Short mmCIF file of C-alpha atoms and ligand atoms in Angstrom, two decimals:
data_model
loop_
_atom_site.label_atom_id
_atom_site.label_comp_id
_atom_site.label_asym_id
_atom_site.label_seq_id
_atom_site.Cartn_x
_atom_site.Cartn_y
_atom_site.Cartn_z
CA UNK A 244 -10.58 -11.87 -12.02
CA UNK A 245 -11.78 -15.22 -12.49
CA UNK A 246 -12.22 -17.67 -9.50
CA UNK A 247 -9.20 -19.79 -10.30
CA UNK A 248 -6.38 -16.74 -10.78
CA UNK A 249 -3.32 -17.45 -8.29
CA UNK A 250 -3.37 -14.12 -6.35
CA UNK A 251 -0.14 -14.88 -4.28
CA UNK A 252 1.99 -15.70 -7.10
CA UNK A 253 0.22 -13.24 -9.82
CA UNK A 254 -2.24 -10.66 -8.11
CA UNK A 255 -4.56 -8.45 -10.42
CA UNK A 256 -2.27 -5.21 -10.04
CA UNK A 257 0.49 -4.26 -7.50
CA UNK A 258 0.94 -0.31 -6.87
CA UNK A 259 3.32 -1.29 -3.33
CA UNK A 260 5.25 0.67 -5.37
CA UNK A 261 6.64 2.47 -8.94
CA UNK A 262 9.47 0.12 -8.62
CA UNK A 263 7.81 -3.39 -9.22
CA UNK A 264 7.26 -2.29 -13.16
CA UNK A 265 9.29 -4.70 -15.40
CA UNK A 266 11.38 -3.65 -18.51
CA UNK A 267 9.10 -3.89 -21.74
CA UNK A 268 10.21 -6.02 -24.71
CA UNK A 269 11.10 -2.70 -26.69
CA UNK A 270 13.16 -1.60 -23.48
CA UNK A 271 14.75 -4.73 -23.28
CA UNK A 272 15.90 -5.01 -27.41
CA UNK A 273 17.43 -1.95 -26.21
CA UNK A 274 19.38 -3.67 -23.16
CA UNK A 275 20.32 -6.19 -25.76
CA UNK A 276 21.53 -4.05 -28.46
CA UNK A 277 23.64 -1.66 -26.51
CA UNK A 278 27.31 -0.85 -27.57
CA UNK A 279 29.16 -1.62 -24.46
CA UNK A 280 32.95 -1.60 -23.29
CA UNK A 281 34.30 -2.26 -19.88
CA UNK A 282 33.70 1.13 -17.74
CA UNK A 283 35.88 0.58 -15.22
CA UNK A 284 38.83 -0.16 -17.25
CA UNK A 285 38.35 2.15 -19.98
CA UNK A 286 34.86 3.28 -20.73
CA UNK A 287 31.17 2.70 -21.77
CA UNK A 288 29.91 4.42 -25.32
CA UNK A 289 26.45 3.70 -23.61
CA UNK A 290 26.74 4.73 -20.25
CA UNK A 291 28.92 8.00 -21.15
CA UNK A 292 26.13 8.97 -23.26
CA UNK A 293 23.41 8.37 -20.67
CA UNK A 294 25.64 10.23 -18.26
CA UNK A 295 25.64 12.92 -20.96
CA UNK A 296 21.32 12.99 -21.76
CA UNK A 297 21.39 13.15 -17.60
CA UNK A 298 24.32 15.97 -17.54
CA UNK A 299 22.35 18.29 -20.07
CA UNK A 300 18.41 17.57 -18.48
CA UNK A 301 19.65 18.68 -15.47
CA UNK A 302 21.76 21.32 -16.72
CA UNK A 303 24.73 20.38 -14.91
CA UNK A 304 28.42 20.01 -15.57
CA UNK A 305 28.74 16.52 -15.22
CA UNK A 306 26.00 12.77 -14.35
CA UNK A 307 27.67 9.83 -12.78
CA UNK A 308 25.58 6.27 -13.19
CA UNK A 309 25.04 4.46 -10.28
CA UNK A 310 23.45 1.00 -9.88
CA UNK A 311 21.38 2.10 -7.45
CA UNK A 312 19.93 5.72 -5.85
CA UNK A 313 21.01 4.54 -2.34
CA UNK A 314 24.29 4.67 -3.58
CA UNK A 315 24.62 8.01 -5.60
CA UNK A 316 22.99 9.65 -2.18
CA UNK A 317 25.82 7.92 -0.06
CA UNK A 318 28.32 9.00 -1.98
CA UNK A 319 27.28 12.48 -2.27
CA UNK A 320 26.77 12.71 1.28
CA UNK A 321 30.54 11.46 1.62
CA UNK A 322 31.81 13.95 -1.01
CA UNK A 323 30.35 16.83 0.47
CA UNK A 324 31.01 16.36 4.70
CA UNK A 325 33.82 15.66 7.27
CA UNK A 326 33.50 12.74 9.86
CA UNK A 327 31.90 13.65 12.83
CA UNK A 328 29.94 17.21 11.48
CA UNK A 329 26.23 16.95 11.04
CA UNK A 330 23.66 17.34 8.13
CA UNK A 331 20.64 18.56 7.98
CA UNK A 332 17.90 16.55 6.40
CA UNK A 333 13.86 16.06 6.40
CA UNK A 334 12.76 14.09 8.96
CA UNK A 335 10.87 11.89 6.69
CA UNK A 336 13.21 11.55 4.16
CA UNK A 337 14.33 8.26 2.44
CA UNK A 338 18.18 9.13 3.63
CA UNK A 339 16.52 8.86 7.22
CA UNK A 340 14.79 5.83 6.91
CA UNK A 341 15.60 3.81 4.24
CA UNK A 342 19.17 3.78 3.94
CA UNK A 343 20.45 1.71 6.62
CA UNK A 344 21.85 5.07 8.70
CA UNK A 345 24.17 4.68 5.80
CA UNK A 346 25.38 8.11 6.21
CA UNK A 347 26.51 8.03 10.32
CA UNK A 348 28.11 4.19 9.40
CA UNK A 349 29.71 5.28 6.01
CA UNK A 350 30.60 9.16 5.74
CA UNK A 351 30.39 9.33 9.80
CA UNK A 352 28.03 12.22 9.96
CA UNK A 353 25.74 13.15 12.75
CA UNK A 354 21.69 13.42 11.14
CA UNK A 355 19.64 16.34 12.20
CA UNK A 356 15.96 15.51 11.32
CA UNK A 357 14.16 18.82 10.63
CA UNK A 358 10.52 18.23 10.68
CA UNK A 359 8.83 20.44 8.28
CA UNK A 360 5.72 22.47 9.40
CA UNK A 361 3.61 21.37 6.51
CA UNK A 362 4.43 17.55 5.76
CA UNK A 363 7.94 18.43 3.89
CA UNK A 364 10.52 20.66 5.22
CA UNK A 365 10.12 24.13 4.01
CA UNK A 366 13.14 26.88 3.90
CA UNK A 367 11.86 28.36 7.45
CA UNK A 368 12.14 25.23 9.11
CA UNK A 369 15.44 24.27 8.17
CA UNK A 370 16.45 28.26 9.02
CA UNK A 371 15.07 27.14 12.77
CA UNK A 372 16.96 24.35 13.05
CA UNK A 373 20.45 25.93 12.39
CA UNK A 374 22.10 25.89 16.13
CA UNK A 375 22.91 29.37 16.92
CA UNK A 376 27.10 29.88 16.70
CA UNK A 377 29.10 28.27 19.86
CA UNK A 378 32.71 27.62 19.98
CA UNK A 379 31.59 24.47 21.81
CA UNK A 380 29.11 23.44 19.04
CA UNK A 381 29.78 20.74 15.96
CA UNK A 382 30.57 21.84 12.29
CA UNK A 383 27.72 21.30 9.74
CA UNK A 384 28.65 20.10 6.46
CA UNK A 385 25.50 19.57 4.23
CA UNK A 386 21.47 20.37 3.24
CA UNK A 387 19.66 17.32 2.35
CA UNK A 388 16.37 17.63 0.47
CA UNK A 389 13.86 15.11 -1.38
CA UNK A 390 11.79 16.36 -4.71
CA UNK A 391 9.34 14.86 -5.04
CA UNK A 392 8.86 13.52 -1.25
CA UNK A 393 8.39 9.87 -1.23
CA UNK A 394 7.36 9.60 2.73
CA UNK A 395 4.82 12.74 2.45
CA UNK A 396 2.67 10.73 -0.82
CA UNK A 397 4.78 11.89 -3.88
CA UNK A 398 4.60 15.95 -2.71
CA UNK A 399 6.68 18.25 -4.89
CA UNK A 400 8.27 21.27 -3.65
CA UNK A 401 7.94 24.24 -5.73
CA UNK A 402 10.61 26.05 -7.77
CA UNK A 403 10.32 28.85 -5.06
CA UNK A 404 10.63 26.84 -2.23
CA UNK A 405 13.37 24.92 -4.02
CA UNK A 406 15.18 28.51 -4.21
CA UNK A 407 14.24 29.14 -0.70
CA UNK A 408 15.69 25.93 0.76
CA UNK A 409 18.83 26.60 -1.41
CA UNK A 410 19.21 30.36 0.04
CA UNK A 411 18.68 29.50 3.40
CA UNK A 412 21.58 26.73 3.24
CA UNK A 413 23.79 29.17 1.24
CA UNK A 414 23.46 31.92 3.82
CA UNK A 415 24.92 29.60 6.34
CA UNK A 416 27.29 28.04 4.02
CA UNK A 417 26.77 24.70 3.56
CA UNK A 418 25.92 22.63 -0.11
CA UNK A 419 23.04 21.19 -1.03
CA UNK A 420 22.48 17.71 -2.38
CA UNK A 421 19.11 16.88 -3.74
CA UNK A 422 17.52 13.08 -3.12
CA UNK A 423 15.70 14.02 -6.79
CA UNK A 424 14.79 10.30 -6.93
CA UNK A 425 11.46 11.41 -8.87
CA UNK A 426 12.28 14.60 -9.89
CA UNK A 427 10.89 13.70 -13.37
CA UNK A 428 7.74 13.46 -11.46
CA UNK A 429 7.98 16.90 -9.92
CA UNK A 430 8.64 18.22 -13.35
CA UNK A 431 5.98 16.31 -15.11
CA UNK A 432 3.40 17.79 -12.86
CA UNK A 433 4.64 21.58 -12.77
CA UNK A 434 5.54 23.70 -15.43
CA UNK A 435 9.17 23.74 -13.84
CA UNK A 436 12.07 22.39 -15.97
CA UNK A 437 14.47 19.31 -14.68
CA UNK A 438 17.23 21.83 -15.00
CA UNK A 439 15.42 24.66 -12.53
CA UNK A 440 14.94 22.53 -10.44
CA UNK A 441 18.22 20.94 -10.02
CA UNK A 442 19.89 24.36 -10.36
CA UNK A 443 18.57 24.67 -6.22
CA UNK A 444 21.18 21.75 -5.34
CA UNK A 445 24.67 21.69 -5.71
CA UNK A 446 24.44 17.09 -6.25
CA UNK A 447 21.30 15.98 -7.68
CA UNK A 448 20.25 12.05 -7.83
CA UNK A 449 18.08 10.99 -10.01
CA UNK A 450 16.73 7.72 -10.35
CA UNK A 451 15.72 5.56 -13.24
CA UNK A 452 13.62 2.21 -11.43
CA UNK A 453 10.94 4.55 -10.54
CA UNK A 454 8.81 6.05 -12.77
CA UNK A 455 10.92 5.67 -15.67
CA UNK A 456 10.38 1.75 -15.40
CA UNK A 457 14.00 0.62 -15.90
CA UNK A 458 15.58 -2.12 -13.84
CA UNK A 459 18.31 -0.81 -12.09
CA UNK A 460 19.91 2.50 -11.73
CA UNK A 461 20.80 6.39 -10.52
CA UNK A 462 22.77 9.07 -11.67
CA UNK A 463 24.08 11.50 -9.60
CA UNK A 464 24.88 15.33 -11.40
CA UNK A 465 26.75 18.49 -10.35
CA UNK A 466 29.64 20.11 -11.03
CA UNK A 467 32.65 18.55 -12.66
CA UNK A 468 34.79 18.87 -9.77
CA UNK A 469 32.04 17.07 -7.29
CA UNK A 470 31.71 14.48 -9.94
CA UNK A 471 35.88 13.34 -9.98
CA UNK A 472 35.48 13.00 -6.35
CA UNK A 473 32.02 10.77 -7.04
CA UNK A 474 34.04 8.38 -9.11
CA UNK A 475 36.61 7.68 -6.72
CA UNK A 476 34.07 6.94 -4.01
CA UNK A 477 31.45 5.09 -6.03
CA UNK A 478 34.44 2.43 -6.80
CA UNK A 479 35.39 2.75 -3.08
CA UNK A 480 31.81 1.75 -1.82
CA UNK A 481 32.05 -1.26 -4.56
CA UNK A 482 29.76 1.43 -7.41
CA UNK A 483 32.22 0.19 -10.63
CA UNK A 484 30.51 -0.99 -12.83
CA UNK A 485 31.84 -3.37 -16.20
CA UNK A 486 29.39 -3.42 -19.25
CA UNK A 487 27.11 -1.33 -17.55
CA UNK A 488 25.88 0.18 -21.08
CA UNK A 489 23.16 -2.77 -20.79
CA UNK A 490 21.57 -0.90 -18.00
CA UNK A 491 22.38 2.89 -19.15
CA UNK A 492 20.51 1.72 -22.05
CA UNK A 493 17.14 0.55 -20.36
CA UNK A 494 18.05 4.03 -18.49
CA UNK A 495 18.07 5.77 -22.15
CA UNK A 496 15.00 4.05 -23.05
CA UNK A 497 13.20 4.80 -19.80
CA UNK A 498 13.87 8.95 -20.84
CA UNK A 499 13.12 8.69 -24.16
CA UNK A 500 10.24 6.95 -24.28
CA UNK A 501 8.48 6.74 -20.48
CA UNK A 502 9.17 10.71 -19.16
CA UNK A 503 6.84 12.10 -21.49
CA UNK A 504 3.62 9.37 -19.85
CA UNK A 505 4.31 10.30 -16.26
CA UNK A 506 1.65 12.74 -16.79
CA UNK A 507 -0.85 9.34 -17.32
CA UNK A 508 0.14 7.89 -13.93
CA UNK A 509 -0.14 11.11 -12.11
CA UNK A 510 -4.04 11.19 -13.71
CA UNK A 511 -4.43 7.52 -12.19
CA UNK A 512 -2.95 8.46 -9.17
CA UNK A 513 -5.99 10.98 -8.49
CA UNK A 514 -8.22 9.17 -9.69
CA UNK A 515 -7.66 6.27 -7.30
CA UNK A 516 -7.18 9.08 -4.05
CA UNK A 517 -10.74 10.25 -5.35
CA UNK A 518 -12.30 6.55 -5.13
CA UNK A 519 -10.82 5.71 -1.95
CA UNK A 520 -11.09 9.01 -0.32
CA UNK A 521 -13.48 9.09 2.85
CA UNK A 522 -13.92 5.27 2.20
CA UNK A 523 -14.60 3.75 6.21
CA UNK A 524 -13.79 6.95 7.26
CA UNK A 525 -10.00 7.10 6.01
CA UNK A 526 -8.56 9.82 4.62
CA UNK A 527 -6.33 10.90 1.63
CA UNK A 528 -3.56 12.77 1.03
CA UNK A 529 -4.46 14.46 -2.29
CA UNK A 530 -1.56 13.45 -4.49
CA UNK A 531 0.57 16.25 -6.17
CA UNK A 532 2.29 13.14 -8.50
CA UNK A 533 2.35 9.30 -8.43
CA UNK A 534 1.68 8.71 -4.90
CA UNK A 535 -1.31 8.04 -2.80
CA UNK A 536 -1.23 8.08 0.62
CA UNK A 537 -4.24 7.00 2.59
CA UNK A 538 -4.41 7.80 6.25
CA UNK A 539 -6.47 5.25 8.14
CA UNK A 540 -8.93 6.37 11.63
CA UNK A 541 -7.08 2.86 13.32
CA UNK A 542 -3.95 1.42 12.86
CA UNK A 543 -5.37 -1.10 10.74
CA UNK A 544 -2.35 -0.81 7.63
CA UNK A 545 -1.54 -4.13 7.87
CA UNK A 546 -5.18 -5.86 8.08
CA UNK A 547 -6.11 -3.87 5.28
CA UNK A 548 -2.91 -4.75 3.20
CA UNK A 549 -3.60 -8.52 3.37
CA UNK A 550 -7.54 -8.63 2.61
CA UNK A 551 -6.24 -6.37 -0.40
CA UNK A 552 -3.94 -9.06 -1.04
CA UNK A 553 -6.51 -11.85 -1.10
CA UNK A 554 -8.35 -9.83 -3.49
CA UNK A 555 -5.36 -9.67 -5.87
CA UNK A 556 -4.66 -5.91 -5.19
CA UNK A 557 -0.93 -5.52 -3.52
CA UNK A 558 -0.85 -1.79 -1.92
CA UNK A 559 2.12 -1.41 1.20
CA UNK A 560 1.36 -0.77 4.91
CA UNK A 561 3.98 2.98 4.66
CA UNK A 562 2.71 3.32 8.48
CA UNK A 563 0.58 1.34 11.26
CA UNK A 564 -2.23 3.88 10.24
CA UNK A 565 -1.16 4.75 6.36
CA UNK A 566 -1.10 2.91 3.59
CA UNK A 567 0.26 3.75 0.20
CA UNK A 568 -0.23 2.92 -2.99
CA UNK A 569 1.91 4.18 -6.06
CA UNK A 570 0.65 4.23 -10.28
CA UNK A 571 3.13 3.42 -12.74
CA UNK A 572 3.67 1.90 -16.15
CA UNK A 573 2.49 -1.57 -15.35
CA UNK A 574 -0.28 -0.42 -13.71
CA UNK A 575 -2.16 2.19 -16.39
CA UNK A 576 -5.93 3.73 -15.80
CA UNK A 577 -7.79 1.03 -17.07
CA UNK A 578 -6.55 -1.42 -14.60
CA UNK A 579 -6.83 0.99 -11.73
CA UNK A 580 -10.28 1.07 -12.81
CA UNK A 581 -11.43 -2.51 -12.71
CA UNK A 582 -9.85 -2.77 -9.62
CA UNK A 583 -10.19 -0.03 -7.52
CA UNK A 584 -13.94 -1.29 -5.68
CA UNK A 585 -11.46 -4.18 -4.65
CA UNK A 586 -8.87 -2.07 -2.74
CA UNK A 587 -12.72 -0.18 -1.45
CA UNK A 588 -13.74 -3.39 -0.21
CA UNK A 589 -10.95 -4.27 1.29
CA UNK A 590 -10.67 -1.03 3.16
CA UNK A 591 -14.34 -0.69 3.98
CA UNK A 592 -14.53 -4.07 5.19
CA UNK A 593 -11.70 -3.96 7.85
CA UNK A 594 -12.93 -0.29 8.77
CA UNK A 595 -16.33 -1.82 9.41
C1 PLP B 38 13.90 4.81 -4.30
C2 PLP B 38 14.45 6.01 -3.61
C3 PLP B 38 15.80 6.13 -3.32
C4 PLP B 38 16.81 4.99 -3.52
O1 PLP B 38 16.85 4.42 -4.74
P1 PLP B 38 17.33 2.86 -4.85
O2 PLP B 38 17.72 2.77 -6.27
O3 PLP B 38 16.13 2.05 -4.50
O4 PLP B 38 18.46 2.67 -3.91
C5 PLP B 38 16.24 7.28 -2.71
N1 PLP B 38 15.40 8.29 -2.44
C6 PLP B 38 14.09 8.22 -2.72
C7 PLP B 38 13.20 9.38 -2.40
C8 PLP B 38 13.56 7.07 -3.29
O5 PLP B 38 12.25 6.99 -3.53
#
């Protein structure tokens, strides 16, 4: 924190996001040391047996790898729906907003945004929205849910209202595919196993650049015959990958070694919502995981963002009026600590 550190090119900490982390030296001997082969012509040792760890966490038939969870949610929207029927989805969800209406331009689906009555969607909402039966009205084809909620500050949905949500779309006969992008997270900070959880979805992604701290990568689970279909569409939409085993094993690594600590960042996480709570008269979300959310009295995100910037602290603008700011490997309790009054400052002083 000395006068002369280079904030733009090296700030003190950046918590934009669980996603900046970057592989250790012990995850990247792994990378280097992994068996590989070519997986699309005739197979990976280390990316069948990631597939396989993924498979039997989330007590599913089959995992797919995926370079990216983007991709593995794509595709499972494609394998479950018909052109031109609709799915159901949060409103806030990451398939909403952050993938490029990547599901009306690829699988050619209609979104219905349920908003939930508390800040996810809850089984009673998405029971609302159903449209009442008309000859005249459009199939549905799919439930979309996200566990934990990324757009909501890291909020997990319980086992029961996992159940609930899964019941509700059952009833009316449509799958479920679960954006489970940090469902480690969601386990970590319940008492609910990966495999409960995913057992209220029919697809489950889960992703490996998050919390886990690996570079790249998804998997997508389910059952055996949902996963054939995945492989022909993942290669479709450009998803084959060669030596991939150098990536399943930062993914192996990642489970092994950085599942068990999510527990740390979830401690830092509240930690930081308890400094910067009621700071200028903002507000925060109290996080259930990873993610704090801090809801501003003035649309002031972006002001705030950049005098946290000049004091080496990189948090995101999520909203004109909410920022967010995310804990993860590279950025353990210690470091939250010595710079926390800086992200205070900054906020206090634009609030001022
Ligand atoms: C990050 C994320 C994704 C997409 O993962 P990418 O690997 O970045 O494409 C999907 N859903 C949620 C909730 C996420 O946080």
């Amino acid at each position: 924190m000395t006068a002369s550190h280079d904030y733009r090119t090296r700030p003190l900490i950046d918590i934009r996001s669980d996603t900046v982390t970057k592989p250790t030296d012990a995850m990247r001997r792994a990378m280097a040391d992994a068996d590989v082969g070519d997986d699309v012509l005739d197979g990976d040792p280390t990316t069948r047996r990631l597939e396989a760890m993924v498979a039997e966490r989330l007590g599913k038939e089959q995992a797919l790898f995926f370079p990216t969870g983007t991709m593995a949610n794509q595709v499972a929207i494609w394998l479950h729906t018909q052109p031109g029927t609709e799915i159901f989805v949060d409103a806030e969800s990451h398939i909403v907003h952050w993938e490029m209406a990547g599901a009306s331009a690829l699988a050619g689906v209609q979104l219905y945004p349920v908003h939930g009555t508390t800040s996810v969607m809850q089984a009673a909402d998405l029971a609302a929205a159903f449209r009442p039966f008309s000859a005249q009205g459009m199939d549905a084809s799919l439930v979309c849910y996200e566990n934990t909620h990324n757009g909501a500050g890291g909020v997990v949905t319980s086992l029961d209202a996992s159940r609930a949500l899964f019941n509700v779309a059952r009833s009316a006969g449509l799958p479920v595919h679960l954006d489970g992008a940090r469902l480690w997270n969601a386990a970590a900070a319940t008492a609910t196993s990966l495999a409960d959880f995913a057992s209220c979805a029919d697809t489950v992604m889960v992703s490996f650049t998050k919390g886990l701290g690996a570079p790249v990568g998804a998997a997508l689970a389910g059952r055996a015959e949902h996963i054939a279909r995945a492989y022909k569409i993942r290669k479709r939409f450009g998803g084959g990958m060669r030596q991939s085993g150098v990536l399943a094993a930062a993914a192996i690594y990642g489970l092994e070694h950085h599942f068990a600590r999510l527990a740390e960042d979830h401690e830092a996480a509240r930690y930081l919502a308890n400094l910067i709570d009621g700071v200028g008269g903002a507000t925060v979300v109290q996080p259930d995981t990873n993610i704090v959310m801090l809801d501003l009295p003035s649309p002031s995100a972006d002001d705030i963002v950049a005098r946290a910037q000049s004091l080496g602290v990189l948090v995101s603008a999520w909203t004109p009026s909410r920022i967010r700011a995310v804990t993860h490997l590279d950025a353990p309790m210690a470091l939250i600590a010595a710079t926390a009054p800086l992200l205070m400052r900054a906020i206090a002083e634009s609030l001022s």
